[in-house]
């Protein structure tokens, strides 16, 4: 492929500048549950303490980067999120390089633009967690893998090894992506061996890359290995008693991933899913000659991740597939390009194809921009707003209690509210007379964990709890509902006088 021209690079700089602006806007919005947990339980610790034990909430490489950022700039939300934002921008760059190499400059530019405007890419770039870092290392690792399989050389596979180690040290699920690549490598080697065309570098150098990357990752985790093994072994136990059983259903995961991107669109969700799948298949067809291993690698990672998470009984969060968004975007854009080519040939030729392609790009960009604006409608989870509201409303002698796992996060803002997790604790807390504010984060989970609370707010009458026109409940009245872009991210405040 020809080298990128100065014009190509200028377009990339413009796209990255747009992406940076969209990610800096509202970067200082209030932190949500997982971000606060990461800050309080890891980033605030000393360097030695921070690396003494393993936690599912601890994305190690991101936590190290966040600690450096906080040390330099303080604990403002934007500083805690800065590493995620930078990795998000780096992921767009890596996706551009990958797309240009396998699909050409035009598709690379469009892919990068759509990622810059992507709701999910912006959301995770403003999320103080390691998912954008995981996406960066995975995307760059796939680029090195494809290069190394096409023209094996030691430098490429050593860079691949560093990507593998970086992904796995960011999050354990990073191993799934590189296991998928390992399976693709073995399948290619087996096919070539069967044809009698297997060359030694296709065996030796990839093996070196996988082995080196795995060893580096193992050494990085060595200080917390006992804690890691204990935590991972207990995952299925905690999932088994989780009342939110839908979280372990891959169909729910697919619907939730689409729903968060387009909003509560009802019947449009499966339609969008079908359209995305169709375009991905068309994209795979269009790239089968230039990059025959690309689409199979992406598909195998999605399948393998789903199978492994189901096998260990773990919750199948949509975020475990975030690394695939940029890769799927390449397939979608390639699929749109192929669709335009087919329709152009049917309708009359190359000019029609070009016109359809321009219209398709403009429509994709407009739709992405329209969906992206939802990132700015609310914080991810407005715990800060709920805390400020309750404290402003409370009079001397009034009490406040917090329900569910998000309840402990209010201590970050200085609250001394008791945290209630069970029905028995809730009944005891409300037994005392007087005015009490009841605050629920992750309300859908709280409704199941504390049935008495659900009954006290009149949840069973079929109306929206936050609808200002609904009949007042007999026990608890809605004081305020704080919206959030996080799934189940609303924070509800009720009052009993």
Short mmCIF file of C-alpha atoms in Angstrom, two decimals, residues 89-388:
data_model
loop_
_atom_site.label_atom_id
_atom_site.label_comp_id
_atom_site.label_asym_id
_atom_site.label_seq_id
_atom_site.Cartn_x
_atom_site.Cartn_y
_atom_site.Cartn_z
CA UNK A 89 -8.13 8.97 20.77
CA UNK A 90 -5.28 6.51 20.26
CA UNK A 91 -7.83 3.82 19.39
CA UNK A 92 -9.25 6.01 16.61
CA UNK A 93 -5.73 6.45 15.24
CA UNK A 94 -5.05 2.70 15.42
CA UNK A 95 -8.38 1.97 13.72
CA UNK A 96 -7.50 4.43 10.96
CA UNK A 97 -4.14 2.75 10.38
CA UNK A 98 -5.73 -0.72 10.39
CA UNK A 99 -8.61 0.29 8.10
CA UNK A 100 -6.27 2.04 5.66
CA UNK A 101 -4.05 -1.03 5.48
CA UNK A 102 -6.82 -3.52 4.78
CA UNK A 103 -9.53 -1.42 3.08
CA UNK A 104 -7.99 1.79 1.70
CA UNK A 105 -7.80 5.45 2.64
CA UNK A 106 -11.44 6.38 1.96
CA UNK A 107 -12.80 3.70 4.27
CA UNK A 108 -10.15 4.60 6.86
CA UNK A 109 -11.23 8.26 6.90
CA UNK A 110 -14.92 7.39 7.16
CA UNK A 111 -14.28 4.81 9.88
CA UNK A 112 -12.26 7.28 11.93
CA UNK A 113 -14.92 9.97 11.51
CA UNK A 114 -17.70 7.65 12.65
CA UNK A 115 -15.65 6.53 15.63
CA UNK A 116 -15.02 10.18 16.51
CA UNK A 117 -18.80 10.71 16.51
CA UNK A 118 -19.71 7.33 18.02
CA UNK A 119 -21.91 7.40 21.12
CA UNK A 120 -20.16 4.39 22.64
CA UNK A 121 -16.66 5.59 21.80
CA UNK A 122 -17.34 8.98 23.43
CA UNK A 123 -19.03 7.35 26.43
CA UNK A 124 -16.12 5.05 27.17
CA UNK A 125 -13.53 7.75 26.47
CA UNK A 126 -15.19 9.71 29.27
CA UNK A 127 -15.27 6.70 31.59
CA UNK A 128 -12.42 6.32 34.08
CA UNK A 129 -11.96 2.63 33.35
CA UNK A 130 -9.60 0.60 31.19
CA UNK A 131 -11.85 -0.25 28.23
CA UNK A 132 -10.41 2.30 25.79
CA UNK A 133 -6.92 1.09 26.68
CA UNK A 134 -8.07 -2.46 26.04
CA UNK A 135 -9.50 -1.41 22.68
CA UNK A 136 -6.26 0.36 21.72
CA UNK A 137 -4.01 -2.60 22.51
CA UNK A 138 -6.41 -5.04 20.83
CA UNK A 139 -6.76 -2.96 17.65
CA UNK A 140 -3.00 -2.43 17.39
CA UNK A 141 -2.43 -6.09 18.24
CA UNK A 142 -4.74 -7.14 15.40
CA UNK A 143 -2.83 -4.87 13.02
CA UNK A 144 0.47 -6.50 14.05
CA UNK A 145 -1.11 -9.94 13.78
CA UNK A 146 -2.34 -9.35 10.23
CA UNK A 147 1.02 -7.90 9.20
CA UNK A 148 2.89 -10.73 10.86
CA UNK A 149 0.79 -13.42 9.21
CA UNK A 150 1.21 -11.75 5.83
CA UNK A 151 4.97 -11.10 6.10
CA UNK A 152 6.44 -12.62 9.28
CA UNK A 153 9.28 -10.69 10.90
CA UNK A 154 10.60 -10.55 14.45
CA UNK A 155 9.91 -6.83 15.06
CA UNK A 156 6.23 -7.15 14.14
CA UNK A 157 5.69 -10.11 16.43
CA UNK A 158 7.52 -8.47 19.34
CA UNK A 159 5.25 -5.44 18.96
CA UNK A 160 2.35 -7.89 18.94
CA UNK A 161 3.66 -9.35 22.21
CA UNK A 162 3.68 -5.89 23.84
CA UNK A 163 0.10 -5.31 22.70
CA UNK A 164 -0.93 -8.67 24.16
CA UNK A 165 0.70 -7.87 27.50
CA UNK A 166 -0.79 -4.36 27.56
CA UNK A 167 -4.31 -5.64 26.87
CA UNK A 168 -4.20 -8.41 29.46
CA UNK A 169 -2.63 -6.16 32.12
CA UNK A 170 -5.39 -3.65 31.47
CA UNK A 171 -8.17 -6.22 31.88
CA UNK A 172 -8.17 -10.01 32.07
CA UNK A 173 -10.78 -10.26 29.32
CA UNK A 174 -8.10 -8.88 27.01
CA UNK A 175 -6.82 -12.45 26.90
CA UNK A 176 -9.99 -13.50 25.05
CA UNK A 177 -9.10 -11.35 22.05
CA UNK A 178 -5.60 -12.74 21.75
CA UNK A 179 -6.76 -16.32 22.34
CA UNK A 180 -9.08 -15.80 19.36
CA UNK A 181 -6.11 -14.61 17.30
CA UNK A 182 -4.15 -17.64 18.48
CA UNK A 183 -6.88 -19.94 17.24
CA UNK A 184 -6.89 -18.18 13.87
CA UNK A 185 -3.10 -18.60 13.68
CA UNK A 186 -3.35 -22.32 14.45
CA UNK A 187 -6.10 -22.75 11.85
CA UNK A 188 -3.98 -21.02 9.19
CA UNK A 189 -0.93 -23.08 10.10
CA UNK A 190 -2.94 -26.30 9.96
CA UNK A 191 -4.47 -25.38 6.58
CA UNK A 192 -1.08 -24.55 5.11
CA UNK A 193 0.44 -27.71 6.51
CA UNK A 194 -2.33 -29.74 4.89
CA UNK A 195 -1.54 -28.09 1.55
CA UNK A 196 2.22 -28.53 2.05
CA UNK A 197 2.86 -24.77 1.97
CA UNK A 198 3.62 -24.16 5.66
CA UNK A 199 6.77 -22.06 6.12
CA UNK A 200 8.76 -22.11 9.35
CA UNK A 201 8.38 -18.35 10.11
CA UNK A 202 4.59 -18.74 10.19
CA UNK A 203 5.07 -21.14 13.10
CA UNK A 204 8.16 -19.86 14.88
CA UNK A 205 7.59 -16.09 14.93
CA UNK A 206 3.89 -16.09 15.95
CA UNK A 207 4.75 -18.61 18.67
CA UNK A 208 7.45 -16.20 19.86
CA UNK A 209 4.93 -13.35 19.90
CA UNK A 210 2.25 -15.21 21.85
CA UNK A 211 4.76 -16.72 24.29
CA UNK A 212 6.57 -13.44 24.97
CA UNK A 213 3.36 -11.49 25.44
CA UNK A 214 1.91 -14.14 27.73
CA UNK A 215 5.07 -14.26 29.86
CA UNK A 216 5.17 -10.48 30.24
CA UNK A 217 1.50 -10.42 31.29
CA UNK A 218 2.09 -13.25 33.78
CA UNK A 219 5.07 -11.42 35.29
CA UNK A 220 3.05 -8.23 35.63
CA UNK A 221 0.30 -10.09 37.49
CA UNK A 222 2.70 -12.18 39.59
CA UNK A 223 2.49 -9.97 42.73
CA UNK A 224 -1.31 -10.46 42.88
CA UNK A 225 -1.53 -13.97 41.45
CA UNK A 226 -3.01 -15.72 44.56
CA UNK A 227 -5.60 -12.96 44.95
CA UNK A 228 -6.36 -13.08 41.21
CA UNK A 229 -6.98 -16.82 41.21
CA UNK A 230 -9.22 -16.59 44.27
CA UNK A 231 -11.27 -13.73 42.80
CA UNK A 232 -11.74 -15.38 39.41
CA UNK A 233 -12.73 -18.70 41.00
CA UNK A 234 -15.46 -16.93 43.01
CA UNK A 235 -17.05 -15.21 39.99
CA UNK A 236 -19.50 -18.01 39.26
CA UNK A 237 -20.59 -18.09 42.92
CA UNK A 238 -21.52 -14.41 42.97
CA UNK A 239 -23.26 -14.64 39.59
CA UNK A 240 -25.28 -17.66 40.74
CA UNK A 241 -27.01 -15.66 43.48
CA UNK A 242 -27.47 -12.50 41.40
CA UNK A 243 -31.16 -11.65 41.00
CA UNK A 244 -30.42 -9.90 37.69
CA UNK A 245 -30.27 -13.15 35.70
CA UNK A 246 -30.72 -11.32 32.39
CA UNK A 247 -27.14 -10.05 32.77
CA UNK A 248 -25.97 -13.58 31.98
CA UNK A 249 -28.01 -13.79 28.77
CA UNK A 250 -26.14 -12.93 25.53
CA UNK A 251 -29.41 -11.92 23.84
CA UNK A 252 -29.97 -9.31 26.56
CA UNK A 253 -26.37 -8.17 26.04
CA UNK A 254 -26.90 -7.63 22.31
CA UNK A 255 -30.15 -5.75 22.85
CA UNK A 256 -28.62 -3.62 25.62
CA UNK A 257 -25.60 -2.71 23.48
CA UNK A 258 -27.90 -1.47 20.69
CA UNK A 259 -30.39 0.16 23.06
CA UNK A 260 -27.72 2.23 24.80
CA UNK A 261 -26.54 3.45 21.41
CA UNK A 262 -29.90 4.43 19.91
CA UNK A 263 -32.04 4.95 23.00
CA UNK A 264 -35.26 3.21 24.01
CA UNK A 265 -36.39 2.60 20.43
CA UNK A 266 -38.54 -0.49 21.02
CA UNK A 267 -39.00 -2.53 17.86
CA UNK A 268 -36.17 -0.62 16.15
CA UNK A 269 -33.61 -2.43 18.29
CA UNK A 270 -33.80 -5.81 16.47
CA UNK A 271 -34.09 -3.97 13.14
CA UNK A 272 -30.89 -2.06 13.82
CA UNK A 273 -29.22 -5.28 14.92
CA UNK A 274 -30.21 -7.00 11.68
CA UNK A 275 -28.97 -4.05 9.60
CA UNK A 276 -25.61 -4.01 11.41
CA UNK A 277 -25.21 -7.76 10.94
CA UNK A 278 -26.04 -7.52 7.24
CA UNK A 279 -23.56 -4.70 6.65
CA UNK A 280 -20.86 -6.56 8.60
CA UNK A 281 -21.36 -9.63 6.41
CA UNK A 282 -21.14 -7.47 3.27
CA UNK A 283 -18.02 -5.85 4.67
CA UNK A 284 -16.46 -9.23 5.34
CA UNK A 285 -17.20 -10.24 1.74
CA UNK A 286 -15.61 -7.05 0.39
CA UNK A 287 -12.43 -7.55 2.46
CA UNK A 288 -12.04 -11.29 1.98
CA UNK A 289 -9.24 -10.91 -0.56
CA UNK A 290 -7.34 -7.96 0.91
CA UNK A 291 -7.57 -9.18 4.51
CA UNK A 292 -8.97 -12.73 4.68
CA UNK A 293 -8.19 -13.10 8.40
CA UNK A 294 -9.75 -9.83 9.58
CA UNK A 295 -13.46 -10.67 9.72
CA UNK A 296 -12.92 -14.22 11.06
CA UNK A 297 -10.75 -12.81 13.88
CA UNK A 298 -13.45 -10.32 14.91
CA UNK A 299 -16.26 -12.88 14.70
CA UNK A 300 -14.27 -15.49 16.61
CA UNK A 301 -13.51 -13.04 19.41
CA UNK A 302 -17.19 -12.20 19.85
CA UNK A 303 -18.15 -15.87 19.85
CA UNK A 304 -15.30 -16.94 22.13
CA UNK A 305 -15.99 -14.17 24.65
CA UNK A 306 -19.65 -15.16 24.84
CA UNK A 307 -18.88 -18.87 25.24
CA UNK A 308 -16.21 -18.35 27.90
CA UNK A 309 -18.30 -15.93 29.96
CA UNK A 310 -21.25 -18.31 29.85
CA UNK A 311 -18.99 -21.25 30.76
CA UNK A 312 -17.78 -19.57 33.97
CA UNK A 313 -21.23 -18.21 34.78
CA UNK A 314 -20.07 -14.60 34.57
CA UNK A 315 -22.26 -11.62 33.76
CA UNK A 316 -22.05 -10.81 30.04
CA UNK A 317 -21.74 -7.04 30.11
CA UNK A 318 -21.86 -5.23 26.73
CA UNK A 319 -18.60 -3.48 27.69
CA UNK A 320 -16.73 -6.77 27.26
CA UNK A 321 -17.29 -6.30 23.51
CA UNK A 322 -16.23 -2.66 23.39
CA UNK A 323 -12.93 -3.66 21.78
CA UNK A 324 -14.90 -4.84 18.74
CA UNK A 325 -16.70 -1.56 18.02
CA UNK A 326 -13.92 -0.04 15.93
CA UNK A 327 -13.38 -3.32 14.11
CA UNK A 328 -17.09 -3.72 13.41
CA UNK A 329 -17.16 -0.13 12.19
CA UNK A 330 -14.56 -1.01 9.55
CA UNK A 331 -16.78 -3.88 8.40
CA UNK A 332 -19.90 -1.68 8.41
CA UNK A 333 -18.25 1.05 6.34
CA UNK A 334 -16.84 -1.54 3.92
CA UNK A 335 -20.32 -3.07 3.73
CA UNK A 336 -21.89 0.28 2.90
CA UNK A 337 -19.25 0.83 0.23
CA UNK A 338 -19.97 -2.57 -1.34
CA UNK A 339 -23.73 -1.90 -1.21
CA UNK A 340 -23.20 1.39 -3.04
CA UNK A 341 -21.08 -0.38 -5.65
CA UNK A 342 -23.72 -3.06 -6.25
CA UNK A 343 -26.57 -0.55 -6.47
CA UNK A 344 -24.48 1.72 -8.69
CA UNK A 345 -23.83 -1.06 -11.15
CA UNK A 346 -27.52 -1.90 -11.25
CA UNK A 347 -28.58 1.74 -11.63
CA UNK A 348 -26.11 2.93 -14.19
CA UNK A 349 -22.43 3.07 -13.41
CA UNK A 350 -19.58 4.66 -11.54
CA UNK A 351 -21.08 8.13 -11.14
CA UNK A 352 -24.13 6.65 -9.41
CA UNK A 353 -21.83 4.60 -7.17
CA UNK A 354 -19.90 7.72 -6.14
CA UNK A 355 -23.11 9.65 -5.47
CA UNK A 356 -24.55 6.83 -3.37
CA UNK A 357 -21.28 6.55 -1.44
CA UNK A 358 -21.26 10.28 -0.65
CA UNK A 359 -24.90 10.14 0.43
CA UNK A 360 -24.20 7.06 2.55
CA UNK A 361 -21.23 8.70 4.30
CA UNK A 362 -23.20 11.88 5.01
CA UNK A 363 -26.14 9.90 6.39
CA UNK A 364 -23.90 7.76 8.59
CA UNK A 365 -22.16 10.85 9.95
CA UNK A 366 -25.44 12.69 10.62
CA UNK A 367 -26.98 9.68 12.35
CA UNK A 368 -23.86 9.16 14.47
CA UNK A 369 -23.77 12.85 15.45
CA UNK A 370 -27.47 12.80 16.35
CA UNK A 371 -27.03 9.72 18.53
CA UNK A 372 -23.84 11.08 20.10
CA UNK A 373 -25.64 14.08 21.57
CA UNK A 374 -27.31 11.77 24.09
CA UNK A 375 -23.93 11.56 25.85
CA UNK A 376 -24.46 15.10 27.04
CA UNK A 377 -28.09 14.89 28.15
CA UNK A 378 -27.20 13.51 31.59
CA UNK A 379 -24.16 12.40 33.56
CA UNK A 380 -23.51 8.68 33.52
CA UNK A 381 -25.03 8.39 37.00
CA UNK A 382 -25.82 11.61 38.86
CA UNK A 383 -24.91 10.59 42.38
CA UNK A 384 -23.48 14.06 42.98
CA UNK A 385 -26.73 15.74 41.98
CA UNK A 386 -28.81 13.44 44.19
CA UNK A 387 -26.54 14.07 47.17
CA UNK A 388 -26.63 17.85 46.71
#
